[in-house]
Amino acid sequence: MKKIFSALVLSLFFNITYAQTSEGYISIRGSGQFKCGEYISWVETQNQAQLNLVNQWIWGFIAAYQFRGSFGNKFTPPKQGNIVSPEATTAQLFLKKYCNDNPLSDVTNGTIKMINDLGGIFYTLK
């Protein structure tokens, strides 16, 4: 019960972030809003709870990316750009490198870079 209450309270602190792509704005909620500086501090302190939270967000974002062909009247699998979700350790290592190289960025941009590097096709954020 304490865990559920803690998760509920924590979720109240998440705001909406708007990311600008070359095609317009998209809203981002949840762990994708975390800045790279925060992420790197969790890696350095081995804060596994926060790292797991970020991994779950990454996998959800990638699942939504993979499911993008279902947003019409009929499911149409994309002909290109499909990827396989990386395992947790791989995602953490990728994001750690991305954040070290881009300390003013965030988890969303790191995930988009990961999708593109895995062969996906995603608009890059400005």
mmCIF file of C-alpha atoms in Angstrom:
data_model
loop_
_atom_site.group_PDB
_atom_site.id
_atom_site.type_symbol
_atom_site.label_atom_id
_atom_site.label_comp_id
_atom_site.label_asym_id
_atom_site.label_seq_id
_atom_site.Cartn_x
_atom_site.Cartn_y
_atom_site.Cartn_z
ATOM 1 C CA MET A 1 0.000 0.000 0.000
ATOM 2 C CA LYS A 2 2.872 2.362 0.813
ATOM 3 C CA LYS A 3 4.400 1.723 -2.615
ATOM 4 C CA ILE A 4 1.137 2.521 -4.379
ATOM 5 C CA PHE A 5 0.691 5.711 -2.357
ATOM 6 C CA SER A 6 4.305 6.733 -3.051
ATOM 7 C CA ALA A 7 3.854 6.140 -6.770
ATOM 8 C CA LEU A 8 0.657 8.185 -6.766
ATOM 9 C CA VAL A 9 2.305 11.083 -4.949
ATOM 10 C CA LEU A 10 5.327 10.921 -7.248
ATOM 11 C CA SER A 11 3.100 10.980 -10.329
ATOM 12 C CA LEU A 12 1.598 14.284 -9.185
ATOM 13 C CA PHE A 13 4.972 15.953 -9.638
ATOM 14 C CA PHE A 14 5.253 15.128 -13.328
ATOM 15 C CA ASN A 15 4.398 18.016 -15.590
ATOM 16 C CA ILE A 16 3.996 18.029 -19.331
ATOM 17 C CA THR A 17 7.035 18.933 -21.381
ATOM 18 C CA TYR A 18 6.647 20.020 -24.964
ATOM 19 C CA ALA A 19 9.338 18.935 -27.374
ATOM 20 C CA GLN A 20 9.689 20.662 -30.707
ATOM 21 C CA THR A 21 10.299 18.461 -33.730
ATOM 22 C CA SER A 22 10.926 19.551 -37.278
ATOM 23 C CA GLU A 23 7.209 18.871 -37.841
ATOM 24 C CA GLY A 24 5.795 20.716 -34.808
ATOM 25 C CA TYR A 25 5.363 20.138 -31.074
ATOM 26 C CA ILE A 26 4.722 16.923 -29.185
ATOM 27 C CA SER A 27 3.970 16.608 -25.481
ATOM 28 C CA ILE A 28 6.040 14.349 -23.281
ATOM 29 C CA ARG A 29 5.009 13.092 -19.841
ATOM 30 C CA GLY A 30 6.755 11.005 -17.265
ATOM 31 C CA SER A 31 10.378 9.980 -17.093
ATOM 32 C CA GLY A 32 11.121 11.283 -20.570
ATOM 33 C CA GLN A 33 11.192 14.740 -19.006
ATOM 34 C CA PHE A 34 14.186 13.939 -16.809
ATOM 35 C CA LYS A 35 17.268 15.900 -17.772
ATOM 36 C CA CYS A 36 20.525 14.159 -18.568
ATOM 37 C CA GLY A 37 22.163 15.596 -15.461
ATOM 38 C CA GLU A 38 19.599 13.858 -13.270
ATOM 39 C CA TYR A 39 20.038 10.597 -15.167
ATOM 40 C CA ILE A 40 23.836 10.685 -14.837
ATOM 41 C CA SER A 41 23.536 11.311 -11.082
ATOM 42 C CA TRP A 42 21.346 8.194 -10.775
ATOM 43 C CA VAL A 43 23.900 6.153 -12.715
ATOM 44 C CA GLU A 44 26.731 7.435 -10.505
ATOM 45 C CA THR A 45 24.837 6.756 -7.266
ATOM 46 C CA GLN A 46 23.516 3.444 -8.634
ATOM 47 C CA ASN A 47 19.937 4.502 -7.926
ATOM 48 C CA GLN A 48 18.388 1.361 -9.401
ATOM 49 C CA ALA A 49 14.808 2.431 -8.637
ATOM 50 C CA GLN A 50 15.147 5.565 -10.783
ATOM 51 C CA LEU A 51 17.052 3.711 -13.513
ATOM 52 C CA ASN A 52 14.296 1.079 -13.646
ATOM 53 C CA LEU A 53 11.688 3.830 -13.894
ATOM 54 C CA VAL A 54 13.530 5.336 -16.852
ATOM 55 C CA ASN A 55 13.869 1.906 -18.498
ATOM 56 C CA GLN A 56 10.127 1.322 -18.203
ATOM 57 C CA TRP A 57 9.475 4.712 -19.818
ATOM 58 C CA ILE A 58 11.930 3.947 -22.640
ATOM 59 C CA TRP A 59 10.271 0.600 -23.342
ATOM 60 C CA GLY A 60 6.828 2.210 -23.331
ATOM 61 C CA PHE A 61 8.010 4.930 -25.710
ATOM 62 C CA ILE A 62 9.547 2.321 -28.030
ATOM 63 C CA ALA A 63 6.366 0.210 -27.845
ATOM 64 C CA ALA A 64 4.324 3.244 -28.890
ATOM 65 C CA TYR A 65 6.804 3.893 -31.709
ATOM 66 C CA GLN A 66 6.463 0.280 -32.886
ATOM 67 C CA PHE A 67 2.673 0.485 -32.662
ATOM 68 C CA ARG A 68 2.518 3.623 -34.799
ATOM 69 C CA GLY A 69 0.909 1.788 -37.708
ATOM 70 C CA SER A 70 -2.306 1.274 -35.742
ATOM 71 C CA PHE A 71 -3.330 4.907 -35.501
ATOM 72 C CA GLY A 72 -5.549 4.846 -38.576
ATOM 73 C CA ASN A 73 -8.759 3.077 -39.497
ATOM 74 C CA LYS A 74 -6.844 -0.134 -40.108
ATOM 75 C CA PHE A 75 -3.560 -1.446 -38.702
ATOM 76 C CA THR A 76 -0.850 -1.012 -41.279
ATOM 77 C CA PRO A 77 2.548 -2.203 -40.142
ATOM 78 C CA PRO A 78 5.233 0.264 -41.207
ATOM 79 C CA LYS A 79 7.300 -0.988 -44.115
ATOM 80 C CA GLN A 80 10.527 0.272 -42.582
ATOM 81 C CA GLY A 81 11.946 1.521 -39.324
ATOM 82 C CA ASN A 82 10.872 -1.357 -37.081
ATOM 83 C CA ILE A 83 13.300 -2.056 -34.246
ATOM 84 C CA VAL A 84 13.799 -4.479 -31.382
ATOM 85 C CA SER A 85 13.622 -2.966 -27.893
ATOM 86 C CA PRO A 86 17.013 -3.170 -26.199
ATOM 87 C CA GLU A 87 17.408 -4.951 -22.886
ATOM 88 C CA ALA A 88 17.719 -2.830 -19.736
ATOM 89 C CA THR A 89 21.519 -2.863 -19.494
ATOM 90 C CA THR A 90 21.910 -1.867 -23.145
ATOM 91 C CA ALA A 91 19.374 0.949 -22.828
ATOM 92 C CA GLN A 92 21.123 2.264 -19.695
ATOM 93 C CA LEU A 93 24.558 2.183 -21.328
ATOM 94 C CA PHE A 94 23.264 3.936 -24.441
ATOM 95 C CA LEU A 95 21.499 6.641 -22.442
ATOM 96 C CA LYS A 96 24.548 7.111 -20.197
ATOM 97 C CA LYS A 97 26.763 7.751 -23.232
ATOM 98 C CA TYR A 98 24.144 10.006 -24.832
ATOM 99 C CA CYS A 99 23.768 12.043 -21.637
ATOM 100 C CA ASN A 100 27.524 12.339 -21.137
ATOM 101 C CA ASP A 101 27.802 13.637 -24.713
ATOM 102 C CA ASN A 102 24.688 15.874 -24.392
ATOM 103 C CA PRO A 103 24.447 16.983 -20.745
ATOM 104 C CA LEU A 104 21.801 19.645 -21.433
ATOM 105 C CA SER A 105 19.466 17.194 -23.177
ATOM 106 C CA ASP A 106 16.902 14.788 -21.697
ATOM 107 C CA VAL A 107 15.717 11.173 -21.664
ATOM 108 C CA THR A 108 13.285 11.741 -24.550
ATOM 109 C CA ASN A 109 15.977 12.962 -26.931
ATOM 110 C CA GLY A 110 18.254 10.120 -25.840
ATOM 111 C CA THR A 111 15.491 7.600 -26.559
ATOM 112 C CA ILE A 112 14.808 9.113 -29.973
ATOM 113 C CA LYS A 113 18.541 8.906 -30.750
ATOM 114 C CA MET A 114 18.467 5.265 -29.616
ATOM 115 C CA ILE A 115 15.518 4.515 -31.922
ATOM 116 C CA ASN A 116 17.283 6.148 -34.868
ATOM 117 C CA ASP A 117 20.571 4.344 -34.146
ATOM 118 C CA LEU A 118 18.712 1.007 -33.978
ATOM 119 C CA GLY A 119 17.410 1.609 -37.504
ATOM 120 C CA GLY A 120 14.198 3.367 -36.671
ATOM 121 C CA ILE A 121 12.896 6.435 -38.414
ATOM 122 C CA PHE A 122 11.976 9.229 -36.073
ATOM 123 C CA TYR A 123 11.956 12.974 -36.425
ATOM 124 C CA THR A 124 14.791 14.499 -34.485
ATOM 125 C CA LEU A 125 13.949 17.066 -31.864
ATOM 126 C CA LYS A 126 15.200 20.603 -32.185
#
